[in-house]
CSV table of N, CA and C in Angstrom, one decimal:
chain,number,residue,atom,x,y,z
A,1225,UNK,N,0.8,-1.2,0.0
A,1225,UNK,CA,0.0,0.0,0.0
A,1225,UNK,C,0.9,1.2,0.0
A,1226,UNK,N,0.7,2.1,-0.9
A,1226,UNK,CA,1.4,3.4,-1.0
A,1226,UNK,C,0.8,4.4,-0.1
A,1227,UNK,N,1.7,5.1,0.7
A,1227,UNK,CA,1.1,6.1,1.6
A,1227,UNK,C,1.4,7.5,0.9
A,1228,UNK,N,0.3,8.2,0.7
A,1228,UNK,CA,0.4,9.5,0.2
A,1228,UNK,C,-0.1,10.5,1.2
A,1229,UNK,N,0.5,11.7,1.2
A,1229,UNK,CA,0.2,12.7,2.1
A,1229,UNK,C,-1.2,13.3,1.7
A,1230,UNK,N,-2.0,13.5,2.7
A,1230,UNK,CA,-3.3,14.2,2.4
A,1230,UNK,C,-3.0,15.7,2.1
A,1231,UNK,N,-3.9,16.3,1.4
A,1231,UNK,CA,-3.7,17.8,1.1
A,1231,UNK,C,-3.6,18.6,2.4
A,1232,UNK,N,-4.3,18.2,3.4
A,1232,UNK,CA,-4.3,19.0,4.7
A,1232,UNK,C,-2.9,18.8,5.3
A,1233,UNK,N,-2.4,17.5,5.4
A,1233,UNK,CA,-1.1,17.3,6.0
A,1233,UNK,C,0.0,18.0,5.2
A,1234,UNK,N,-0.1,18.0,3.9
A,1234,UNK,CA,0.9,18.6,3.0
A,1234,UNK,C,0.9,20.2,3.3
A,1235,UNK,N,-0.3,20.7,3.5
A,1235,UNK,CA,-0.4,22.2,3.8
A,1235,UNK,C,0.3,22.5,5.1
A,1236,UNK,N,0.0,21.7,6.1
A,1236,UNK,CA,0.7,21.9,7.4
A,1236,UNK,C,2.2,21.7,7.3
A,1237,UNK,N,2.6,20.8,6.5
A,1237,UNK,CA,4.1,20.5,6.3
A,1237,UNK,C,4.7,21.7,5.6
A,1238,UNK,N,4.1,22.2,4.6
A,1238,UNK,CA,4.6,23.4,3.8
A,1238,UNK,C,4.6,24.6,4.8
A,1239,UNK,N,3.6,24.8,5.5
A,1239,UNK,CA,3.6,25.9,6.5
A,1239,UNK,C,4.7,25.8,7.5
A,1240,UNK,N,4.9,24.6,8.0
A,1240,UNK,CA,5.9,24.4,9.0
A,1240,UNK,C,7.3,24.6,8.4
A,1241,UNK,N,7.6,24.1,7.3
A,1241,UNK,CA,8.9,24.3,6.7
A,1241,UNK,C,9.1,25.7,6.3
A,1242,UNK,N,8.1,26.4,5.8
A,1242,UNK,CA,8.3,27.8,5.5
A,1242,UNK,C,8.6,28.6,6.7
A,1243,UNK,N,7.9,28.3,7.8
A,1243,UNK,CA,8.2,29.1,9.0
A,1243,UNK,C,9.5,28.7,9.6
A,1244,UNK,N,10.0,27.5,9.5
A,1244,UNK,CA,11.3,27.2,9.9
A,1244,UNK,C,12.3,28.0,9.1
A,1245,UNK,N,12.1,28.0,7.8
A,1245,UNK,CA,13.0,28.8,6.9
A,1245,UNK,C,13.0,30.3,7.3
A,1246,UNK,N,11.9,30.9,7.5
A,1246,UNK,CA,11.8,32.3,7.9
A,1246,UNK,C,12.4,32.5,9.3
A,1247,UNK,N,12.2,31.6,10.2
A,1247,UNK,CA,12.8,31.7,11.5
A,1247,UNK,C,14.3,31.6,11.4
A,1248,UNK,N,14.8,30.7,10.6
A,1248,UNK,CA,16.3,30.6,10.4
A,1248,UNK,C,16.8,31.8,9.8
A,1249,UNK,N,16.1,32.4,8.9
A,1249,UNK,CA,16.6,33.7,8.3
A,1249,UNK,C,16.6,34.8,9.3
A,1250,UNK,N,15.7,34.7,10.3
A,1250,UNK,CA,15.6,35.7,11.3
A,1250,UNK,C,16.8,35.7,12.3
A,1251,UNK,N,17.6,34.6,12.3
A,1251,UNK,CA,18.8,34.5,13.1
A,1251,UNK,C,19.8,35.5,12.5
A,1252,UNK,N,19.9,35.5,11.2
A,1252,UNK,CA,20.9,36.4,10.5
A,1252,UNK,C,20.4,37.8,10.2
A,1253,UNK,N,19.1,37.9,9.9
A,1253,UNK,CA,18.6,39.2,9.6
A,1253,UNK,C,18.0,39.9,10.8
A,1254,UNK,N,18.5,41.1,11.2
A,1254,UNK,CA,18.2,41.7,12.5
A,1254,UNK,C,16.7,42.1,12.6
A,1255,UNK,N,16.0,42.4,11.5
A,1255,UNK,CA,14.7,42.9,11.6
A,1255,UNK,C,13.6,41.8,11.4
A,1256,UNK,N,14.0,40.6,11.1
A,1256,UNK,CA,13.1,39.5,10.9
A,1256,UNK,C,13.1,38.7,12.2
A,1257,UNK,N,11.9,38.6,12.9
A,1257,UNK,CA,11.8,37.9,14.2
A,1257,UNK,C,11.9,36.4,14.0
A,1258,UNK,N,12.5,35.7,14.9
A,1258,UNK,CA,12.6,34.3,14.8
A,1258,UNK,C,11.5,33.6,15.6
A,1259,UNK,N,11.2,34.0,16.8
A,1259,UNK,CA,10.3,33.3,17.7
A,1259,UNK,C,8.9,33.1,17.1
A,1260,UNK,N,8.2,34.2,16.6
A,1260,UNK,CA,6.9,33.9,16.1
A,1260,UNK,C,6.8,32.9,15.0
A,1261,UNK,N,7.8,32.9,14.1
A,1261,UNK,CA,7.8,31.9,13.0
A,1261,UNK,C,8.0,30.5,13.6
A,1262,UNK,N,8.9,30.4,14.6
A,1262,UNK,CA,9.1,29.1,15.3
A,1262,UNK,C,7.9,28.6,16.0
A,1263,UNK,N,7.1,29.5,16.6
A,1263,UNK,CA,5.9,29.1,17.3
A,1263,UNK,C,4.9,28.5,16.3
A,1264,UNK,N,4.8,29.2,15.1
A,1264,UNK,CA,3.9,28.7,14.1
A,1264,UNK,C,4.4,27.4,13.6
A,1265,UNK,N,5.7,27.3,13.3
A,1265,UNK,CA,6.2,26.0,12.9
A,1265,UNK,C,6.0,24.9,13.9
A,1266,UNK,N,6.2,25.2,15.2
A,1266,UNK,CA,5.9,24.2,16.2
A,1266,UNK,C,4.5,23.8,16.3
A,1267,UNK,N,3.6,24.7,15.9
A,1267,UNK,CA,2.1,24.4,15.9
A,1267,UNK,C,1.8,23.5,14.7
A,1268,UNK,N,2.4,23.8,13.6
A,1268,UNK,CA,2.0,23.1,12.3
A,1268,UNK,C,2.8,21.8,12.2
A,1269,UNK,N,4.0,21.7,12.7
A,1269,UNK,CA,4.8,20.5,12.4
A,1269,UNK,C,4.2,19.2,12.9
A,1270,UNK,N,3.6,19.1,14.1
A,1270,UNK,CA,3.0,17.8,14.5
A,1270,UNK,C,1.9,17.4,13.6
A,1271,UNK,N,1.2,18.4,13.0
A,1271,UNK,CA,0.1,18.1,12.1
A,1271,UNK,C,0.6,17.6,10.7
A,1272,UNK,N,1.8,17.9,10.4
A,1272,UNK,CA,2.4,17.6,9.1
A,1272,UNK,C,3.4,16.5,9.1
A,1273,UNK,N,4.2,16.5,10.2
A,1273,UNK,CA,5.3,15.5,10.2
A,1273,UNK,C,5.8,15.3,11.7
A,1274,UNK,N,5.7,14.1,12.2
A,1274,UNK,CA,6.2,13.8,13.5
A,1274,UNK,C,7.7,14.0,13.5
A,1275,UNK,N,8.4,13.6,12.4
A,1275,UNK,CA,9.8,13.8,12.4
A,1275,UNK,C,10.3,15.2,12.4
A,1276,UNK,N,9.6,16.1,11.7
A,1276,UNK,CA,9.9,17.5,11.7
A,1276,UNK,C,9.7,18.1,13.1
A,1277,UNK,N,8.6,17.7,13.8
A,1277,UNK,CA,8.3,18.1,15.1
A,1277,UNK,C,9.4,17.7,16.1
A,1278,UNK,N,9.8,16.5,16.0
A,1278,UNK,CA,10.9,16.0,16.9
A,1278,UNK,C,12.2,16.8,16.6
A,1279,UNK,N,12.5,17.0,15.3
A,1279,UNK,CA,13.7,17.8,15.0
A,1279,UNK,C,13.7,19.2,15.6
A,1280,UNK,N,12.5,19.8,15.5
A,1280,UNK,CA,12.4,21.2,16.0
A,1280,UNK,C,12.6,21.2,17.5
A,1281,UNK,N,12.0,20.3,18.2
A,1281,UNK,CA,12.1,20.3,19.7
A,1281,UNK,C,13.4,19.8,20.2
A,1282,UNK,N,14.2,19.1,19.4
A,1282,UNK,CA,15.5,18.7,19.8
A,1282,UNK,C,16.6,19.5,19.2
A,1283,UNK,N,16.3,20.5,18.4
A,1283,UNK,CA,17.3,21.3,17.8
A,1283,UNK,C,18.0,22.1,18.8
A,1284,UNK,N,19.4,22.2,18.7
A,1284,UNK,CA,20.1,23.0,19.8
A,1284,UNK,C,19.8,24.5,19.9
A,1285,UNK,N,19.4,25.1,18.8
A,1285,UNK,CA,19.0,26.5,18.8
A,1285,UNK,C,17.5,26.7,19.0
A,1286,UNK,N,16.7,26.0,18.2
A,1286,UNK,CA,15.3,26.2,18.2
A,1286,UNK,C,14.6,25.5,19.3
A,1287,UNK,N,15.1,24.4,19.8
A,1287,UNK,CA,14.5,23.6,20.8
A,1287,UNK,C,14.3,24.3,22.1
A,1288,UNK,N,15.3,24.9,22.7
A,1288,UNK,CA,15.0,25.5,24.1
A,1288,UNK,C,13.9,26.5,24.2
A,1289,UNK,N,13.8,27.4,23.3
A,1289,UNK,CA,12.6,28.3,23.4
A,1289,UNK,C,11.3,27.7,23.1
A,1290,UNK,N,11.3,26.7,22.2
A,1290,UNK,CA,10.0,26.0,22.0
A,1290,UNK,C,9.6,25.1,23.2
A,1291,UNK,N,10.6,24.4,23.8
A,1291,UNK,CA,10.3,23.6,25.0
A,1291,UNK,C,9.8,24.5,26.1
A,1292,UNK,N,10.5,25.7,26.3
A,1292,UNK,CA,10.1,26.7,27.3
A,1292,UNK,C,8.6,27.1,27.1
A,1293,UNK,N,8.2,27.3,25.9
A,1293,UNK,CA,6.9,27.7,25.6
A,1293,UNK,C,5.9,26.6,25.9
A,1294,UNK,N,6.2,25.4,25.4
A,1294,UNK,CA,5.3,24.3,25.6
A,1294,UNK,C,5.2,23.8,27.1
A,1295,UNK,N,6.3,23.8,27.8
A,1295,UNK,CA,6.3,23.3,29.1
A,1295,UNK,C,6.0,24.3,30.2
A,1296,UNK,N,6.4,25.6,30.0
A,1296,UNK,CA,6.2,26.6,31.0
A,1296,UNK,C,5.3,27.8,30.5
A,1297,UNK,N,5.0,27.8,29.3
A,1297,UNK,CA,4.3,29.0,28.7
A,1297,UNK,C,5.2,30.3,29.0
A,1298,UNK,N,6.5,30.1,28.8
A,1298,UNK,CA,7.5,31.1,29.2
A,1298,UNK,C,8.3,31.5,27.9
A,1299,UNK,N,8.8,32.7,27.9
A,1299,UNK,CA,9.6,33.3,26.8
A,1299,UNK,C,10.9,33.7,27.4
A,1300,UNK,N,12.0,33.4,26.8
A,1300,UNK,CA,13.3,33.9,27.3
A,1300,UNK,C,13.3,35.4,27.4
A,1301,UNK,N,13.9,35.9,28.5
A,1301,UNK,CA,14.0,37.3,28.7
A,1301,UNK,C,14.6,38.1,27.6
A,1302,UNK,N,15.7,37.6,27.0
A,1302,UNK,CA,16.3,38.3,25.9
A,1302,UNK,C,15.4,38.4,24.7
A,1303,UNK,N,14.6,37.4,24.5
A,1303,UNK,CA,13.6,37.4,23.3
A,1303,UNK,C,12.5,38.4,23.6
A,1304,UNK,N,12.1,38.6,24.8
A,1304,UNK,CA,11.0,39.5,25.1
A,1304,UNK,C,11.5,40.9,24.8
A,1305,UNK,N,12.7,41.3,25.3
A,1305,UNK,CA,13.2,42.6,25.1
A,1305,UNK,C,13.6,42.9,23.7
A,1306,UNK,N,14.1,41.9,23.0
A,1306,UNK,CA,14.4,42.1,21.6
A,1306,UNK,C,13.1,42.3,20.8
A,1307,UNK,N,12.1,41.6,21.1
A,1307,UNK,CA,10.8,41.7,20.4
A,1307,UNK,C,10.3,43.1,20.7
A,1308,UNK,N,10.3,43.6,21.9
A,1308,UNK,CA,9.8,44.9,22.2
A,1308,UNK,C,10.6,46.0,21.5
A,1309,UNK,N,11.9,45.9,21.5
A,1309,UNK,CA,12.8,46.8,20.8
A,1309,UNK,C,12.4,46.9,19.3
A,1310,UNK,N,12.2,45.7,18.7
A,1310,UNK,CA,11.9,45.6,17.3
A,1310,UNK,C,10.5,46.2,17.0
A,1311,UNK,N,9.5,46.0,17.9
A,1311,UNK,CA,8.2,46.6,17.8
A,1311,UNK,C,8.3,48.1,17.8
A,1312,UNK,N,9.1,48.6,18.8
A,1312,UNK,CA,9.2,50.0,18.9
A,1312,UNK,C,9.9,50.6,17.7
A,1313,UNK,N,11.0,50.0,17.2
A,1313,UNK,CA,11.6,50.6,16.0
A,1313,UNK,C,10.8,50.5,14.8
A,1314,UNK,N,10.0,49.4,14.6
A,1314,UNK,CA,9.1,49.3,13.5
A,1314,UNK,C,8.0,50.3,13.6
A,1315,UNK,N,7.5,50.6,14.8
A,1315,UNK,CA,6.5,51.6,14.9
A,1315,UNK,C,7.0,53.0,14.6
A,1316,UNK,N,8.2,53.3,15.1
A,1316,UNK,CA,8.9,54.6,14.8
A,1316,UNK,C,9.1,54.8,13.3
A,1317,UNK,N,9.5,53.8,12.6
A,1317,UNK,CA,9.7,53.9,11.1
A,1317,UNK,C,8.3,54.1,10.5
A,1318,UNK,N,7.3,53.4,10.9
A,1318,UNK,CA,6.0,53.6,10.4
A,1318,UNK,C,5.5,55.0,10.6
A,1319,UNK,N,5.7,55.5,11.8
A,1319,UNK,CA,5.2,56.8,12.2
A,1319,UNK,C,5.9,57.9,11.4
A,1320,UNK,N,7.2,57.7,11.1
A,1320,UNK,CA,8.0,58.7,10.4
A,1320,UNK,C,7.7,58.7,8.9
A,1321,UNK,N,7.2,57.5,8.4
A,1321,UNK,CA,7.1,57.4,6.9
A,1321,UNK,C,5.6,57.4,6.4
A,1322,UNK,N,4.6,57.4,7.3
A,1322,UNK,CA,3.3,57.4,6.8
A,1322,UNK,C,2.6,58.7,6.8
A,1323,UNK,N,1.7,58.9,6.0
A,1323,UNK,CA,0.9,60.2,5.9
A,1323,UNK,C,-0.3,60.1,6.7
A,1324,UNK,N,-0.8,58.9,7.0
A,1324,UNK,CA,-2.1,58.7,7.7
A,1324,UNK,C,-1.8,58.8,9.2
A,1325,UNK,N,-2.6,59.6,9.9
A,1325,UNK,CA,-2.5,59.6,11.3
A,1325,UNK,C,-3.1,58.4,12.0
A,1326,UNK,N,-4.0,57.7,11.3
A,1326,UNK,CA,-4.7,56.6,11.9
A,1326,UNK,C,-3.8,55.3,11.9
A,1327,UNK,N,-3.0,55.1,10.9
A,1327,UNK,CA,-2.2,53.9,10.8
A,1327,UNK,C,-1.2,53.8,12.0
A,1328,UNK,N,-0.5,54.8,12.4
A,1328,UNK,CA,0.4,54.6,13.6
A,1328,UNK,C,-0.4,54.4,14.9
A,1329,UNK,N,-1.6,55.0,15.0
A,1329,UNK,CA,-2.4,54.8,16.2
A,1329,UNK,C,-2.9,53.3,16.3
A,1330,UNK,N,-3.4,52.8,15.2
A,1330,UNK,CA,-3.9,51.4,15.2
A,1330,UNK,C,-2.8,50.5,15.4
A,1331,UNK,N,-1.7,50.7,14.7
A,1331,UNK,CA,-0.5,49.8,14.8
A,1331,UNK,C,0.1,49.9,16.2
A,1332,UNK,N,0.1,51.1,16.8
A,1332,UNK,CA,0.6,51.3,18.1
A,1332,UNK,C,-0.2,50.5,19.1
A,1333,UNK,N,-1.5,50.5,19.0
A,1333,UNK,CA,-2.3,49.8,19.9
A,1333,UNK,C,-2.0,48.3,19.8
A,1334,UNK,N,-1.9,47.8,18.5
A,1334,UNK,CA,-1.6,46.4,18.3
A,1334,UNK,C,-0.2,46.0,18.9
A,1335,UNK,N,0.8,46.9,18.6
A,1335,UNK,CA,2.1,46.6,19.1
A,1335,UNK,C,2.2,46.6,20.6
A,1336,UNK,N,1.5,47.6,21.2
A,1336,UNK,CA,1.4,47.6,22.7
A,1336,UNK,C,0.8,46.4,23.3
A,1337,UNK,N,-0.2,45.9,22.6
A,1337,UNK,CA,-0.9,44.6,23.1
A,1337,UNK,C,0.1,43.4,23.0
A,1338,UNK,N,0.8,43.3,21.9
A,1338,UNK,CA,1.8,42.3,21.7
A,1338,UNK,C,2.9,42.4,22.8
A,1339,UNK,N,3.4,43.6,23.0
A,1339,UNK,CA,4.4,43.8,24.0
A,1339,UNK,C,3.9,43.5,25.4
A,1340,UNK,N,2.7,43.9,25.7
A,1340,UNK,CA,2.1,43.6,27.0
A,1340,UNK,C,2.0,42.1,27.2
A,1341,UNK,N,1.5,41.4,26.2
A,1341,UNK,CA,1.4,39.9,26.3
A,1341,UNK,C,2.8,39.3,26.6
A,1342,UNK,N,3.8,39.7,25.8
A,1342,UNK,CA,5.1,39.1,25.9
A,1342,UNK,C,5.7,39.4,27.3
A,1343,UNK,N,5.6,40.6,27.7
A,1343,UNK,CA,6.2,41.0,29.0
A,1343,UNK,C,5.5,40.4,30.2
A,1344,UNK,N,4.3,40.0,30.0
A,1344,UNK,CA,3.6,39.3,31.2
A,1344,UNK,C,3.8,37.8,31.2
A,1345,UNK,N,4.5,37.3,30.2
A,1345,UNK,CA,4.8,35.8,30.2
A,1345,UNK,C,6.0,35.7,31.2
A,1346,UNK,N,6.1,34.5,31.9
A,1346,UNK,CA,7.2,34.3,32.8
A,1346,UNK,C,8.5,34.1,31.9
A,1347,UNK,N,9.6,34.4,32.6
A,1347,UNK,CA,10.9,34.2,32.0
A,1347,UNK,C,11.2,32.7,31.9
A,1348,UNK,N,11.7,32.3,30.8
A,1348,UNK,CA,12.0,30.8,30.7
A,1348,UNK,C,13.1,30.5,31.7
A,1349,UNK,N,12.9,29.4,32.4
A,1349,UNK,CA,13.9,28.9,33.3
A,1349,UNK,C,15.1,28.3,32.5
A,1350,UNK,N,16.3,28.4,33.0
A,1350,UNK,CA,17.4,27.8,32.3
A,1350,UNK,C,17.3,26.3,32.2
A,1351,UNK,N,17.6,25.8,31.0
A,1351,UNK,CA,17.5,24.3,30.8
A,1351,UNK,C,18.6,23.6,31.5
A,1352,UNK,N,18.3,22.5,32.1
A,1352,UNK,CA,19.3,21.6,32.6
A,1352,UNK,C,19.6,20.5,31.5
A,1353,UNK,N,20.6,19.7,31.7
A,1353,UNK,CA,20.9,18.6,30.7
A,1353,UNK,C,19.6,17.8,30.6
A,1354,UNK,N,19.2,17.5,29.4
A,1354,UNK,CA,18.0,16.7,29.1
A,1354,UNK,C,18.4,15.2,29.1
A,1355,UNK,N,17.6,14.5,29.8
A,1355,UNK,CA,17.8,13.0,29.9
A,1355,UNK,C,17.6,12.3,28.5
A,1356,UNK,N,16.7,12.9,27.7
A,1356,UNK,CA,16.4,12.2,26.4
A,1356,UNK,C,17.3,12.8,25.3
A,1357,UNK,N,18.4,13.5,25.6
A,1357,UNK,CA,19.2,14.1,24.6
A,1357,UNK,C,20.2,13.1,24.0
A,1358,UNK,N,20.3,12.0,24.6
A,1358,UNK,CA,21.3,11.0,24.1
A,1358,UNK,C,20.7,10.3,22.9
A,1359,UNK,N,21.5,10.0,21.9
A,1359,UNK,CA,20.9,9.3,20.7
A,1359,UNK,C,20.5,7.9,20.9
C-alpha cells in the first residue's frame, strides 16, 4: 500500500517548513523575528510530520525556546526585550514614513498589546541537561 500525504497534511508541512526557513533567516537578519515563526512551525509541524516536530524540539538553537513555551508558557527574557525593541523601532519607522495619522495609532495599539502579552509571560527557566538528549 502506497502512503500519500493528504492535502491537509501537506499544507501543514509546507507551512511548518516555510516558518522554519523564515525563523532561520531571522537569526541572520536583524529585523526578521525568529520566535513567532518558530511558534507557528511548532504548531504546524506535528500536524504535518512527527519527524519535523521532533527535529524542531530537539534542535540545539530552536528547541530550548520551543520547549520553554510548551512546558512553562514562558519566553526567554532576551527574546522579550528584543521583540519589544523591534516593535518600537518598527512603529517609529511607520510613524515617520506614513501620511495617515490613523495607521500609527492602530498599529501602536496592536504593538502595545503584543508587548504587554510578551512582558507578562514568565521568563524561561534555564534548561538543565536533558535526559532524552542521548541518541
